[in-house]
Structures are given as structure tokens and as C-alpha cells.
Coordinates of C-alpha atoms in Angstrom, one line a residue:
X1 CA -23.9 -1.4 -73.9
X2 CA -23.9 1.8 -71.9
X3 CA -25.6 0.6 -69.1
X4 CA -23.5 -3.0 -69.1
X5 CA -20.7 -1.2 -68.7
X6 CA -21.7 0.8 -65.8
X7 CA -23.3 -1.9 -64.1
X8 CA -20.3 -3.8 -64.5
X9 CA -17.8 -0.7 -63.2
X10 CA -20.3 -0.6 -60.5
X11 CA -20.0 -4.4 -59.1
X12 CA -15.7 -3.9 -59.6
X13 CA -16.0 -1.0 -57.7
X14 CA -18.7 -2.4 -54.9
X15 CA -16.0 -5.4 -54.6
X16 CA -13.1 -3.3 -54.5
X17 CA -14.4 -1.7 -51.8
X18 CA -15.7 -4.3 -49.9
X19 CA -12.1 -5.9 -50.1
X20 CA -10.3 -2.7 -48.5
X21 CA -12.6 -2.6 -46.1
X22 CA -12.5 -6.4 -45.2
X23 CA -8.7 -5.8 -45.5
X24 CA -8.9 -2.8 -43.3
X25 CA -10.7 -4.4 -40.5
X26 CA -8.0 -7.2 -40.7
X27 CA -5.7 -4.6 -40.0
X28 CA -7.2 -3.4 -36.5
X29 CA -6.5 -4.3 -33.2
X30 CA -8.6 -6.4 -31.4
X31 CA -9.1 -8.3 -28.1
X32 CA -8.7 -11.7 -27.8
X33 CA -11.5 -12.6 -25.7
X34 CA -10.1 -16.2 -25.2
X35 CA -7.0 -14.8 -23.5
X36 CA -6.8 -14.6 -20.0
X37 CA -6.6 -11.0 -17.9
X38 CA -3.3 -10.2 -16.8
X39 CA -3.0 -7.9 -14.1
X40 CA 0.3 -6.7 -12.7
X41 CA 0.8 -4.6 -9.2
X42 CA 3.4 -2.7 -7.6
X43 CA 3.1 -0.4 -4.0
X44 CA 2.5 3.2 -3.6
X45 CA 5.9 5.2 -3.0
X46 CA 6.7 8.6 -1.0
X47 CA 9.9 9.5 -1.7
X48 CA 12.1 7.7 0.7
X49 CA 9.3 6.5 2.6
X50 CA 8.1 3.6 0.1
X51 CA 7.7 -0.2 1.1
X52 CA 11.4 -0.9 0.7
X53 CA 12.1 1.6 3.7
X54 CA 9.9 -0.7 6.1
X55 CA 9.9 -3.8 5.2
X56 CA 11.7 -5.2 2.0
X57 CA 14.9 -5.0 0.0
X58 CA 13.4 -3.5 -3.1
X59 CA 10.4 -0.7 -3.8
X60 CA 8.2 -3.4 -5.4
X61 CA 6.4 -6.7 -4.3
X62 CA 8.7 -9.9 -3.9
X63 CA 8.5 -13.5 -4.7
X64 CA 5.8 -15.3 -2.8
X65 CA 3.4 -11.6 -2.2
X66 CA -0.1 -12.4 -2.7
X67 CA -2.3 -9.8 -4.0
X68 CA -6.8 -10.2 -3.9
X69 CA -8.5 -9.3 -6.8
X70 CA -12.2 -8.0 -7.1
X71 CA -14.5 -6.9 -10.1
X72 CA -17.9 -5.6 -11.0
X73 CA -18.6 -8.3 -13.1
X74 CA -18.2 -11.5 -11.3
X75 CA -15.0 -12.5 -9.8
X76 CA -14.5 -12.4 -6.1
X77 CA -10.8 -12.4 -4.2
X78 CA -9.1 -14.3 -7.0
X79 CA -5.5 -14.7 -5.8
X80 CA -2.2 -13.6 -7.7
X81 CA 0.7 -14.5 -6.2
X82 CA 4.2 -13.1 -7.3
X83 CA 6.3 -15.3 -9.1
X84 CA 9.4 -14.1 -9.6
X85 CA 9.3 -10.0 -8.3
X86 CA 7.5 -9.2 -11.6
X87 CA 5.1 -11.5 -13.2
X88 CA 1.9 -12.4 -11.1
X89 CA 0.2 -15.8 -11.5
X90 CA -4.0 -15.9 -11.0
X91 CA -5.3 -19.1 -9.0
X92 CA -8.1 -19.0 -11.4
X93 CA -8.0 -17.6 -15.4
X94 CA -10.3 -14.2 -15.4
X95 CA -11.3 -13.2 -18.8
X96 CA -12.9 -10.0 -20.4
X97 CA -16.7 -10.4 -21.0
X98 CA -16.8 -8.0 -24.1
X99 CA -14.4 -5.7 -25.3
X100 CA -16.1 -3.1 -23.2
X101 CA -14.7 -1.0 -19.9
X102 CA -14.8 -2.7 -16.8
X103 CA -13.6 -2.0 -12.5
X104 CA -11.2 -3.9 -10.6
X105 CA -10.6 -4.0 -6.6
X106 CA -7.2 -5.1 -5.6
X107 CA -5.7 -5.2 -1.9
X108 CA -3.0 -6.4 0.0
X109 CA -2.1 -9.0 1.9
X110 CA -4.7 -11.4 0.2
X111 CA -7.1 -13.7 2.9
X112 CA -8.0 -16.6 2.2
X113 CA -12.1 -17.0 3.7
X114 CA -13.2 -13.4 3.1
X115 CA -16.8 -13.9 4.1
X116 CA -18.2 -9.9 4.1
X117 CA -16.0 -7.7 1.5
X118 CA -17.5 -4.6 3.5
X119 CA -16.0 -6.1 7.0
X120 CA -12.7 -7.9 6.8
X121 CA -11.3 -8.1 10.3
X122 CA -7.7 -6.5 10.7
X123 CA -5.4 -6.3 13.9
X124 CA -2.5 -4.4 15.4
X125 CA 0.1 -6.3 16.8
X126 CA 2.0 -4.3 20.0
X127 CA 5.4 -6.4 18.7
X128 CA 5.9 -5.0 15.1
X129 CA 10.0 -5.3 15.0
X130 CA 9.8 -7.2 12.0
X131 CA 10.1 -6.9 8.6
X132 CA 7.0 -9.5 8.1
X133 CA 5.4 -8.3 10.8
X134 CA 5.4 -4.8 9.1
X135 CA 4.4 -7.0 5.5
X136 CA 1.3 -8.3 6.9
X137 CA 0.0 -5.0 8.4
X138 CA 0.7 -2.8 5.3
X139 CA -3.2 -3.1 4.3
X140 CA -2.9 -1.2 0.5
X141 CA -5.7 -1.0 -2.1
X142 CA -6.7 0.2 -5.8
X143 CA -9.5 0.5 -7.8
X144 CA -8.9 1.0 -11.8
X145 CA -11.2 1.1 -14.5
X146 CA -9.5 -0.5 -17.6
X147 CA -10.8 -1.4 -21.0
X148 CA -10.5 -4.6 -22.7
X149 CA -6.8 -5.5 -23.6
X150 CA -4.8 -8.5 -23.7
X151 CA -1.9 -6.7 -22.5
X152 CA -0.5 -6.3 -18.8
X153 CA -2.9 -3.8 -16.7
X154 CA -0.7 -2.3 -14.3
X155 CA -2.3 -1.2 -10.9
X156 CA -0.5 0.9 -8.1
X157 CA -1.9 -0.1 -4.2
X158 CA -2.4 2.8 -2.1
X159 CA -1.4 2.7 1.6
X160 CA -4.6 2.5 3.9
X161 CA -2.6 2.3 6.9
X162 CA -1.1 5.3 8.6
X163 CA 3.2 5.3 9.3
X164 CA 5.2 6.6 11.6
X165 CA 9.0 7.2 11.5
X166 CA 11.6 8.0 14.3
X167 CA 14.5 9.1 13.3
X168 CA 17.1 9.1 16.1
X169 CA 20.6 10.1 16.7
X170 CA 22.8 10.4 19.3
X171 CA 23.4 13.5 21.1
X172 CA 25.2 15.1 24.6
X173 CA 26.5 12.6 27.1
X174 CA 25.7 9.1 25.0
X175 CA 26.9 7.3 22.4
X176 CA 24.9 5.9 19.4
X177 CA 26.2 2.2 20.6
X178 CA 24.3 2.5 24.1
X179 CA 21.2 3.7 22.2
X180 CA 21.3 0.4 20.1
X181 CA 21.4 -1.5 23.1
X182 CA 17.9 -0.2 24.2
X183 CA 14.0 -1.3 23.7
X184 CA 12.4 0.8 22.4
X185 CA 8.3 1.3 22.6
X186 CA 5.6 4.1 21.1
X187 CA 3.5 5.0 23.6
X188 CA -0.1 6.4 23.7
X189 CA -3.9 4.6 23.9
X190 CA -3.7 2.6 20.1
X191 CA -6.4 0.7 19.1
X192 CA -5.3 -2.9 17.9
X193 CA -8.6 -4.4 15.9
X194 CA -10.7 -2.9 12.9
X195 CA -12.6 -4.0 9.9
X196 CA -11.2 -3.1 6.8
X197 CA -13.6 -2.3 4.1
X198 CA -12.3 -3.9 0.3
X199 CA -15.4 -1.9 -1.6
X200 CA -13.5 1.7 -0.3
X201 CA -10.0 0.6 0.6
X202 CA -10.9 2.2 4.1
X203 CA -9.7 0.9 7.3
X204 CA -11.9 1.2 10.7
X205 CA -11.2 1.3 14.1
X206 CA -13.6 -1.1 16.0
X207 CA -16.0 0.4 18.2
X208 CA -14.1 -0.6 21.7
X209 CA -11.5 -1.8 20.2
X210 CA -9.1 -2.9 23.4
X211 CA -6.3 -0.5 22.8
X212 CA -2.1 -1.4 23.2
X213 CA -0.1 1.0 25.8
X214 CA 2.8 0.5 23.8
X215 CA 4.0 -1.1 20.7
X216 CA 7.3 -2.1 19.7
X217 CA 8.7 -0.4 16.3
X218 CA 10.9 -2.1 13.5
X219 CA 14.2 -0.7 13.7
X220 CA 16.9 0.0 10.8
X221 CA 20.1 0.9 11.7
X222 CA 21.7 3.4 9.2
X223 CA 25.1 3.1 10.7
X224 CA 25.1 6.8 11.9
X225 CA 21.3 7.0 13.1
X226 CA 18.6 4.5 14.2
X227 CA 15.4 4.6 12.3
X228 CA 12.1 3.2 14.1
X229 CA 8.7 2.4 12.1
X230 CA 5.5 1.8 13.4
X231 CA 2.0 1.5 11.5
X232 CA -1.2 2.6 13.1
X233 CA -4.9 2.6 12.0
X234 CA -6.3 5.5 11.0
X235 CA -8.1 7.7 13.5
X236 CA -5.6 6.8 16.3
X237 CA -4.4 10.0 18.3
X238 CA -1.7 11.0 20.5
X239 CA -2.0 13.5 23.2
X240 CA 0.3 16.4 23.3
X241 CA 2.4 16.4 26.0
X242 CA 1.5 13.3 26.8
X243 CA 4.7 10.3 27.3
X244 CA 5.0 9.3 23.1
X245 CA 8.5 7.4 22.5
X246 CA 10.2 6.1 25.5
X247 CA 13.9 3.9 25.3
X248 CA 15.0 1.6 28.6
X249 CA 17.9 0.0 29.2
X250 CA 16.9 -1.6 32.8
X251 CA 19.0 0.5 34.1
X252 CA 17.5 4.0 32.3
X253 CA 14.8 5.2 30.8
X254 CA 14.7 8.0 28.6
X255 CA 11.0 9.6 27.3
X256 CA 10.3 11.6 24.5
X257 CA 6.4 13.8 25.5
X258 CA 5.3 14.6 22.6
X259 CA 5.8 18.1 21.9
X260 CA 3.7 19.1 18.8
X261 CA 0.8 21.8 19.3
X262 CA -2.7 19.4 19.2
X263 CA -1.0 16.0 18.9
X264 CA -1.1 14.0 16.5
X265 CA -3.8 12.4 14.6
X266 CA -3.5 9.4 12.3
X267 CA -5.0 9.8 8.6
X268 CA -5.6 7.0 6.1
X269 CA -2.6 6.6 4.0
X270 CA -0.7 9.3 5.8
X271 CA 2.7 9.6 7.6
X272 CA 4.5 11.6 10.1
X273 CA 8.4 12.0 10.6
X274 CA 9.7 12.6 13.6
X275 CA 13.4 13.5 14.1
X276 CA 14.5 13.0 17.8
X277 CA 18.1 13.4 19.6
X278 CA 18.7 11.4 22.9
X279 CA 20.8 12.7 25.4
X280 CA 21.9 11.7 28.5
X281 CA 19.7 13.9 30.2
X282 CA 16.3 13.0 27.9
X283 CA 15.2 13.3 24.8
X284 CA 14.3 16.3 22.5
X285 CA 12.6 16.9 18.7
X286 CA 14.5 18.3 16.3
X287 CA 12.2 18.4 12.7
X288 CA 9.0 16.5 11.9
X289 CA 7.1 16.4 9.4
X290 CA 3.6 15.0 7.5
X291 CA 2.5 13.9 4.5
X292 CA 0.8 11.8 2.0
X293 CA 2.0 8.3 2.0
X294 CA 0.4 7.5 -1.6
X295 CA 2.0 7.4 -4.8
X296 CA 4.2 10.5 -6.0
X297 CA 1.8 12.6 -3.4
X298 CA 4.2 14.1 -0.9
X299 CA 4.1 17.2 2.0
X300 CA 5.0 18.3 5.3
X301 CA 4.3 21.7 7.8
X302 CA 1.5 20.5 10.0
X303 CA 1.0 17.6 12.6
X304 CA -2.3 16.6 11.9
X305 CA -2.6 13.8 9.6
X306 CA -6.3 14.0 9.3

């Protein structure tokens, strides 16, 4: 009878435990492998000097934006396209493999045809006063590792480009009015093709690349200043001393030399704020300053944006 018993307390308490564990592992989160990725995707921002200062109304991707998505394990430049300035819609459903750790790619603008992932071919347009002009050259990119989840994976785009901003104001002799009547140009030797390189996010001027004499900024008027954006690929310089932002009105022409010891040089993902008075008699600096143009990264005290 003694060893009945024992047996027996043994099998209740062999299937008492078996129950809390099958009722424990119940109880633990899983990933549904059935359920399709979601990815979501918002751009870098520098203080002031986010996407909304250059191009949109808002600091975050609109309606319509299409971002490329890339992975280790099989899926190549699967569009999402913003729905309604939050969610993201996939042209094709992407799904975890395992519940295991995996590495997305994303960039944008999204192209359609990408034939060499290493080599996309980008361009520089010498007219860039325009919001979707500025849109289309804003070349960003991520890479995230993220394990298996079946909720939203959130992943920030870094600027690959390089941006500059011209702030100008009035000054002796002129009036902010005349100003705004003016075109405007950046001057200097700026290469206008590269590749762009989707497995490093890096951007690459093209060996004889045939280079722009000027470009045409975007302009914002702030009511009391005029604010002029440019983008440039990375590596592009400007001379020091040399002719740098120049405004004409057919009658008058008014030339800022650039006046920073070594020039400038453009760096991936970095920017350079210039502050400039116009006077009836030319036009002189007043502050710039550099600095990263990546997510909560942000600096200034030295002209080289290597």
C-alpha cells in the first residue's frame, strides 16, 4: 500500500506539473509567424533643420511618400507607400522566417527598376526651388536589426545628402521687398550625378561627373528674413574666396565670396548654416555654422563638413 500510494502521489504530482507548465507556456508571448511585417518610418531631424524646414508641412513622411525596403533574408525593394501620414502599406506581404533576429535596409525616395543595389544612379538638378524638387533629392537610409514581433518596427532614415541654408536679411541701403524680387543662385564647380550605394546608405560623386556652375535654391520667406536651401552630394567643395551666393535683379548683382578659412567641404549627412546681410553695397556673413544633419545629433564651430 505504501508504494501505491506513492506511485499514485507521484503521477498527481507529474500531471500537476505538466498542467502549469502547459498552462504557463499558454501564457507567453509569441510571434505569429502568419502575420505580416509591419514596418513604420519617419525622417531624421536636427533641430530646426528637419524635413519640414525644406520641403514639407510636417516633420514626418506625408500621404503618397514611398519608402524601399531591403533584408538579409530574401526580399528585395518591396515598396511601402504612406497611407495616410502614419500607417505604411507593403506592395507585397513580408513575413518573419522564425522567431529569430533579422536586418532590414530602408531608403528614400523608392525606384522602381533597381537593377545593382551597390549602384543606383542619382542626379543633381541646377533648379531645386521646389518643395518636390527638394523631396526627390533628399536620398535618406536605415539599417536596423529587429527581432521577430508582430508589432510596428519603427525605423528612423538618416540624411545621405549634404544641406545648405542661407539665411538672409536685409541690411544698409535695401529693403527686404527688393531682395524678394531677386534670383538667386549657389555658386561653385558642383557635381550633378552619382551612384548611390543601398548596402551602406552612402552617396558617390561620379568619376567626371559634369558639374553645375550654379544651382537655384528653394526659398522660404519667414516674413522678416528669406531662407534659401540647397542639397549637395557629399564630397562637393567650395573654394574660399571664391564667388559662393550671388542675387541679380537685371539691373544689380550682388555676390557673397565666400569668406570661411579652407572653404567648405560637403560631408554625408551633414549641414552648414550660413547667416548673410545684403546691402546695397554687397553682401557680408554674419554667423555660420555646421553640424550633423542625423537624428538628435547636432553641432557647430568649424566649416568643414568632412
Amino acid at each position: 500500500m505504501k508504494t501505491e500510494t506513492t506511485l499514485r502521489s507521484a503521477l498527481v504530482a507529474l500531471c500537476c506539473g505538466m498542467a502549469l507548465t502547459a498552462c504557463h507556456n499558454d501564457d507567453e508571448p509569441g510571434v505569429d509567424l502568419s502575420k505580416p511585417i509591419q514596418l513604420s518610418f519617419s525622417p531624421a531631424q536636427m533641430g530646426a533643420e528637419s524635413r519640414a524646414t525644406i520641403a514639407v508641412t510636417n516633420a514626418a513622411f506625408e500621404q503618397g511618400d514611398e519608402v524601399g525596403v531591403y533584408t538579409d533574408e530574401g526580399y528585395s525593394n518591396v515598396l511601402f507607400t504612406n497611407m495616410d501620414g502614419s500607417s505604411w502599406t507593403a506592395s507585397e506581404p513580408m513575413y518573419w522566417p522564425d522567431a529569430d533576429t533579422y536586418t532590414f535596409r530602408a531608403y528614400y525616395p523608392h525606384q522602381d527598376n533597381v537593377t545593382d543595389e551597390t549602384a543606383v544612379p542619382v542626379s543633381l538638378p541646377a533648379n531645386q526651388n521646389g518643395a518636390d524638387i527638394l523631396t526627390d533629392i533628399d536620398y535618406m537610409w536605415a539599417t536596423a536589426e529587429r527581432a521577430a514581433s508582430n508589432g510596428i518596427i519603427d525605423m528612423t532614415l538618416n540624411h545621405k545628402m549634404s544641406l545648405l541654408k542661407l539665411d538672409v536679411t536685409d541690411g544698409d541701403g535695401i529693403t527686404l521687398d527688393e531682395i524678394r524680387g531677386m534670383d538667386a543662385s549657389i555658386l561653385g564647380s558642383i557635381p550633378n550625378t552619382g551612384t548611390w550605394n543601398l548596402t551602406t546608405g552612402t552617396v558617390t560623386i561620379t568619376t567626371g561627373s559634369q558639374n553645375h556652375t550654379a544651382i537655384t535654391p528653394y526659398r522660404v520667406d519667414n516674413g522678416t528674413s528669406l531662407t534659401y536651401y540647397a542639397l549637395v552630394m557629399p564630397g562637393t567643395s567650395f573654394a574660399e574666396s571664391a564667388p559662393f551666393f550671388q542675387l541679380t535683379d537685371g539691373n544689380a548683382t550682388y555676390t557673397y565670396d565666400l569668406n570661411i578659412s579652407g572653404g567648405i567641404t560637403a560631408g554625408e549627412a551633414k549641414y552648414c548654416n550660413i547667416s548673410l546681410t545684403v546691402h546695397r553695397t554687397g553682401i557680408s556673413m554674419d554667423t555660420f555654422n555646421v553640424g550633423n544633419w542625423t537624428e538628435d545629433k547636432t553641432g557647430s564651430g568649424t566649416a568643414t563638413m568632412d
